Coordinates of C-alpha atoms in Angstrom, one line a residue:
M1 CA 0.0 0.0 0.0
R2 CA 1.3 3.4 -1.0
S3 CA 1.4 6.1 1.6
I4 CA -0.5 9.3 0.7
W5 CA 0.6 11.4 3.7
N6 CA 3.5 11.4 6.1
G7 CA 3.3 13.0 9.6
A8 CA 3.0 12.2 13.2
I9 CA 0.4 11.5 15.9
S10 CA 0.5 14.0 18.8
F11 CA -0.4 12.1 22.0
G12 CA 0.2 14.5 24.8
L13 CA 4.0 14.9 24.8
V14 CA 4.4 11.7 22.8
S15 CA 5.0 12.0 19.0
I16 CA 4.5 8.9 16.8
P17 CA 5.8 9.2 13.3
I18 CA 3.3 7.5 10.9
K19 CA 2.4 7.0 7.3
L20 CA -1.2 7.3 6.1
V21 CA -2.5 4.7 3.6
N22 CA -5.9 4.1 2.2
A23 CA -7.8 1.4 4.1
T24 CA -10.4 0.9 1.3
E25 CA -10.3 0.5 -2.4
S26 CA -12.9 0.7 -5.2
H27 CA -13.5 -2.4 -7.3
S28 CA -16.1 -0.7 -9.5
I29 CA -15.6 -1.1 -13.3
S30 CA -14.8 2.2 -15.0
F31 CA -15.6 3.0 -18.6
R32 CA -14.1 5.2 -21.2
Q33 CA -16.0 7.6 -23.5
I34 CA -15.7 6.8 -27.2
H35 CA -17.0 8.1 -30.5
T36 CA -19.9 5.7 -31.3
E37 CA -19.4 6.0 -35.1
D38 CA -15.7 4.9 -35.2
G39 CA -14.8 3.9 -31.6
G40 CA -12.3 6.7 -31.2
R41 CA -11.4 7.6 -27.7
I42 CA -12.9 10.9 -26.3
R43 CA -10.4 12.8 -24.1
Y44 CA -10.6 16.0 -22.1
R45 CA -7.9 18.4 -22.8
K46 CA -6.7 21.1 -20.4
V47 CA -6.4 24.4 -22.4
C48 CA -5.3 27.8 -21.2
E49 CA -8.0 30.4 -22.1
L50 CA -5.5 33.2 -22.5
E51 CA -3.0 31.4 -24.8
D52 CA -5.6 29.0 -26.3
R53 CA -3.3 26.1 -26.1
E54 CA -3.1 22.8 -24.2
V55 CA -1.0 22.8 -21.1
T56 CA 0.8 19.9 -19.2
Q57 CA 0.1 18.9 -15.6
G58 CA 3.3 20.5 -14.4
E59 CA 2.1 23.9 -15.6
I60 CA -1.2 23.7 -13.6
G61 CA -1.4 25.3 -10.2
K62 CA -4.1 26.4 -7.7
A63 CA -5.9 29.7 -7.4
Y64 CA -8.8 31.2 -5.4
E65 CA -11.4 33.0 -7.5
D66 CA -12.5 36.3 -5.9
A67 CA -16.0 37.7 -6.0
D68 CA -15.0 40.0 -8.9
G69 CA -13.4 37.1 -10.9
T70 CA -9.8 37.8 -9.9
M71 CA -7.6 34.7 -9.6
I72 CA -5.4 34.7 -6.4
P73 CA -2.6 32.1 -6.9
I74 CA -2.1 29.7 -3.9
T75 CA 1.0 27.5 -4.0
D76 CA 1.8 24.3 -2.2
E77 CA 4.3 26.2 -0.1
D78 CA 1.6 28.6 1.1
L79 CA -0.5 25.6 2.2
A80 CA 2.4 23.8 3.9
S81 CA 3.3 26.9 5.9
L82 CA -0.2 27.4 7.3
P83 CA -0.1 28.4 11.0
L84 CA -1.9 25.2 12.1
P85 CA -0.7 22.5 14.5
T86 CA -2.4 19.9 12.3
A87 CA -0.4 20.8 9.1
R88 CA 1.7 17.7 9.6
T89 CA 0.3 16.3 12.8
I90 CA -2.7 14.2 13.7
E91 CA -3.6 15.9 17.0
I92 CA -5.6 13.9 19.5
V93 CA -8.0 16.2 21.4
A94 CA -10.1 13.7 23.4
F95 CA -11.0 10.1 24.1
V96 CA -14.7 9.1 24.1
P97 CA -16.8 5.9 24.0
G98 CA -17.2 4.6 20.5
E99 CA -21.0 4.5 20.7
R100 CA -21.1 8.3 21.0
I101 CA -20.0 8.6 17.3
D102 CA -22.9 9.0 15.0
P103 CA -22.4 6.7 11.9
L104 CA -23.6 9.5 9.7
Q105 CA -20.4 11.3 10.5
I106 CA -18.0 8.5 9.5
D107 CA -16.3 9.2 6.2
K108 CA -13.3 7.6 4.4
A109 CA -11.0 5.2 6.3
Y110 CA -7.2 5.0 6.5
Y111 CA -4.6 2.8 8.2
L112 CA -1.8 4.4 10.2
E113 CA 1.6 2.7 9.8
A114 CA 4.4 3.2 12.2
N115 CA 7.1 5.1 10.2
G116 CA 10.4 3.5 11.3
V117 CA 11.7 1.4 14.1
P118 CA 11.6 4.1 16.8
A119 CA 7.9 4.6 16.2
A120 CA 7.0 1.0 17.0
K121 CA 7.1 1.5 20.8
P122 CA 4.8 4.5 21.1
Y123 CA 2.6 3.2 18.3
T124 CA 2.0 -0.1 20.3
L125 CA 1.5 1.9 23.5
L126 CA -1.4 4.0 22.0
R127 CA -2.9 0.9 20.3
E128 CA -3.0 -1.1 23.6
A129 CA -4.3 1.9 25.5
L130 CA -7.2 2.2 23.1
K131 CA -7.9 -1.5 23.3
R132 CA -7.9 -1.6 27.1
S133 CA -10.0 1.5 27.6
G134 CA -12.6 0.5 24.9
R135 CA -12.7 4.1 23.7
V136 CA -11.8 5.9 20.5
A137 CA -9.6 9.0 20.0
I138 CA -11.0 12.1 18.5
C139 CA -8.4 14.0 16.4
K140 CA -7.9 16.8 14.0
F141 CA -5.6 16.6 10.9
A142 CA -5.0 18.5 7.7
L143 CA -5.2 16.7 4.4
R144 CA -5.6 17.8 0.8
G145 CA -6.1 21.4 1.4
R146 CA -8.4 21.4 4.4
E147 CA -8.5 20.6 8.1
R148 CA -10.5 17.5 9.0
L149 CA -12.0 15.8 12.0
G150 CA -11.0 12.2 12.6
M151 CA -11.5 9.2 14.9
L152 CA -8.8 6.6 15.8
R153 CA -9.7 3.1 16.7
V154 CA -8.0 -0.3 16.7
V155 CA -8.6 -2.9 13.9
E156 CA -6.8 -6.1 14.9
D157 CA -3.2 -4.9 15.4
V158 CA -3.4 -1.7 13.4
I159 CA -4.6 1.8 14.3
A160 CA -7.2 2.9 11.8
M161 CA -8.4 6.5 11.3
H162 CA -11.8 7.4 10.0
G163 CA -12.4 10.8 8.6
L164 CA -15.4 12.4 10.3
L165 CA -17.7 15.1 8.9
W166 CA -17.9 18.3 10.8
P167 CA -21.3 18.6 12.7
D168 CA -22.4 21.4 10.5
E169 CA -21.9 19.2 7.4
I170 CA -24.7 16.8 8.4
R171 CA -28.2 17.8 7.3
A172 CA -31.1 17.7 9.7
P173 CA -33.2 14.6 9.2
E174 CA -36.6 16.3 9.8
E175 CA -37.0 17.3 6.1
A176 CA -36.7 13.6 5.0
A177 CA -39.4 12.3 7.4
P178 CA -42.9 11.5 6.1
D179 CA -45.3 14.4 6.2
T180 CA -48.4 12.4 6.7
S181 CA -49.4 10.8 10.0
V182 CA -49.5 7.0 9.8
T183 CA -50.7 4.5 12.4
V184 CA -49.0 1.1 12.5
R185 CA -51.0 -1.8 14.0
D186 CA -49.6 -4.4 16.3
Q187 CA -50.4 -7.2 13.8
E188 CA -48.2 -5.4 11.2
L189 CA -45.3 -5.0 13.7
D190 CA -45.6 -8.7 14.7
L191 CA -45.3 -9.7 11.0
A192 CA -42.4 -7.4 10.6
D193 CA -40.7 -9.0 13.6
A194 CA -41.3 -12.4 12.1
L195 CA -39.8 -11.3 8.8
M196 CA -36.7 -10.0 10.6
D197 CA -36.3 -13.2 12.6
T198 CA -36.7 -15.3 9.5
L199 CA -34.1 -13.4 7.5
G200 CA -31.8 -13.6 10.5
E201 CA -28.2 -12.5 10.5
I202 CA -25.4 -12.7 7.8
D203 CA -21.7 -12.6 7.7
L204 CA -20.7 -9.4 5.9
A205 CA -17.5 -11.1 4.6
E206 CA -19.8 -13.3 2.4
M207 CA -21.4 -10.3 0.6
H208 CA -20.2 -9.5 -2.9
D209 CA -21.0 -7.1 -5.7
D210 CA -23.4 -8.9 -8.1
Y211 CA -23.6 -5.9 -10.5
R212 CA -19.8 -5.9 -11.0
E213 CA -19.8 -9.6 -11.7
A214 CA -22.6 -9.3 -14.2
V215 CA -20.7 -6.5 -16.0
E216 CA -17.6 -8.6 -16.1
E217 CA -19.6 -11.4 -17.7
V218 CA -20.8 -9.0 -20.4
I219 CA -17.3 -7.8 -21.1
A220 CA -15.9 -11.3 -21.3
A221 CA -18.7 -12.4 -23.7
K222 CA -18.3 -9.5 -26.0
S223 CA -14.5 -9.8 -26.1
A224 CA -14.9 -13.5 -27.1
G225 CA -17.4 -12.6 -29.8
E226 CA -20.3 -14.3 -28.0
T227 CA -23.7 -13.0 -27.2
P228 CA -23.8 -11.4 -23.7
P229 CA -26.2 -12.9 -21.2
S230 CA -29.6 -11.4 -21.1
A231 CA -31.6 -10.3 -18.0
P232 CA -34.3 -12.7 -16.7
A233 CA -37.9 -11.8 -17.4
P234 CA -39.4 -9.5 -14.8
D235 CA -42.0 -10.9 -12.4
Q236 CA -45.4 -10.2 -13.9
G237 CA -47.2 -10.7 -10.6
G238 CA -49.8 -8.2 -9.5
K239 CA -48.8 -5.2 -7.4
V240 CA -49.4 -5.9 -3.7
L241 CA -51.2 -2.9 -2.2
D242 CA -52.1 -4.6 1.1
L243 CA -49.2 -4.2 3.6
M244 CA -50.3 -7.2 5.7
A245 CA -50.4 -9.4 2.5
A246 CA -46.9 -8.2 1.5
L247 CA -45.5 -9.0 4.9
E248 CA -47.1 -12.4 4.9
R249 CA -45.7 -13.2 1.5
S250 CA -42.3 -12.0 2.5
V251 CA -42.2 -14.2 5.6
R252 CA -43.4 -17.2 3.6
A253 CA -40.8 -16.7 0.8
A254 CA -38.0 -16.2 3.3
R255 CA -38.9 -19.4 5.1
E256 CA -39.1 -21.3 1.9
S257 CA -35.7 -20.1 0.8
R258 CA -34.3 -21.4 4.0
G259 CA -36.0 -24.8 3.6
E260 CA -38.2 -24.3 6.6
E261 CA -41.8 -25.5 6.9
V262 CA -44.2 -22.8 6.1
A263 CA -47.0 -22.3 8.6
E264 CA -50.1 -20.4 7.4
V265 CA -50.0 -16.9 8.8
R266 CA -53.4 -15.2 9.1
S267 CA -53.9 -11.6 9.9
L268 CA -56.7 -10.5 12.2
P269 CA -59.3 -8.6 10.1
A270 CA -60.6 -5.3 11.4
K271 CA -64.1 -5.5 13.0
S272 CA -66.9 -3.9 11.0
P273 CA -70.6 -3.2 11.7
R274 CA -71.6 -5.6 8.9
A275 CA -69.5 -8.4 10.4
S276 CA -71.2 -8.0 13.8
R277 CA -74.7 -8.3 12.2
A278 CA -73.8 -11.4 10.1
K279 CA -76.0 -14.4 10.6
P280 CA -74.3 -17.4 12.5
K281 CA -73.6 -20.4 10.4
E282 CA -75.8 -23.5 10.8
P283 CA -74.3 -26.3 12.8
T284 CA -72.7 -29.1 10.8
G285 CA -73.1 -32.0 13.4
K286 CA -74.2 -35.5 12.6
K287 CA -77.7 -35.0 14.1
S288 CA -80.2 -33.3 11.9
T289 CA -81.9 -30.0 12.7
S290 CA -85.4 -31.6 12.8
T291 CA -84.4 -34.1 15.4
T292 CA -82.9 -31.4 17.6
T293 CA -86.1 -29.3 17.2
K294 CA -88.3 -32.2 18.1
K295 CA -86.3 -32.9 21.2
K296 CA -86.5 -29.3 22.2
T297 CA -90.2 -29.2 21.6
T298 CA -90.9 -32.4 23.5
S299 CA -88.8 -31.2 26.4
T300 CA -90.6 -27.9 26.4
S301 CA -94.1 -29.5 26.3
S302 CA -93.2 -32.0 29.0
T303 CA -91.9 -29.3 31.2
A304 CA -95.1 -27.2 30.6
T305 CA -97.3 -30.3 31.4
K306 CA -95.4 -30.9 34.6
K307 CA -95.9 -27.3 35.6
K308 CA -99.6 -27.5 34.9
T309 CA -100.1 -30.8 36.7
T310 CA -98.2 -29.5 39.7
T311 CA -100.3 -26.3 39.7
A312 CA -103.6 -28.3 39.4
S313 CA -102.8 -30.7 42.1
G314 CA -101.8 -27.9 44.4
T315 CA -105.1 -26.3 43.8
R316 CA -107.1 -29.5 44.5
K317 CA -105.2 -30.0 47.7
K318 CA -106.2 -26.5 48.8
K319 CA -109.9 -27.0 47.9
T320 CA -110.3 -30.5 49.5
P321 CA -110.9 -29.3 53.2
A322 CA -113.7 -27.0 52.2
K323 CA -115.6 -29.7 50.2
T324 CA -115.4 -32.2 53.0
A325 CA -116.9 -29.7 55.5
A326 CA -119.8 -29.0 53.1
K327 CA -120.6 -32.7 52.7
K328 CA -120.7 -33.2 56.5
T329 CA -123.1 -30.3 57.0
T330 CA -125.4 -31.7 54.3
R331 CA -125.5 -35.1 56.0
K332 CA -126.3 -33.6 59.4
R333 CA -129.1 -31.6 58.0
A334 CA -130.5 -34.7 56.1
S335 CA -130.4 -36.7 59.3

């Protein structure tokens, strides 16, 4: 890895000479612009407007354009002699817990290499101190014409530095939030949780760029004079407008892709006035409705008969003493 910046880490009174190298690289496929009629290469030429001629890279410098259009030349020596402590130094200003860093602030990543044998001891000291404390170092450094904010952390046995955006470079998120008020039901959240559990976790080391691989296949086919592979036919399925149905289908598809048994997931329908007034379904037992009705009728009639009999007998019992007295009186009079 080629170093892009040489300097030192300022750690209190300790100075650690280091080299800065890129920790990431781009594997995206780049294309050239060509003339479609003859395949000729299209190039951008750097031309001086005053002399109307092409200039070389060595003749090109920097300048600041004033409000009136005046160009103020700025040389590399001017930038190197800036009165800043971070011109050639990564100055550590604080140590904070790593969770306090908002991921939105994290920018490009670099590795810090110890520059020379004398730098190995203080480099290892800082690395082990960061490991044991579980914190990260907040620093300031100057790179490519501007002062930047950074974060130092340990990656295996190397100190890595992440460029951080300044707080005023992060836009407020309120403007991106939905304007309309939406209510999410518990059933929808339950299905979303089920989908997340079904998808599970993944090892990021297994992820790869499918787009780049597809482009490489097209390039290889065309260079060999073959027909490049075509895209599969798009899914002609209907557009799912129901969120619950979309979640259910997603859970089912995720489980099928993992070879799991798919259990039927039913959403609870919302209650409506029509549903509450719906007629109950007829029983589907083995006994017929007529038999049941007869039994109910017989039971009802027998019960009514018993009630009447009981009432009648009760009445006769109450009238019996009066009738007996009348008969005795008649007999006496007759005698």
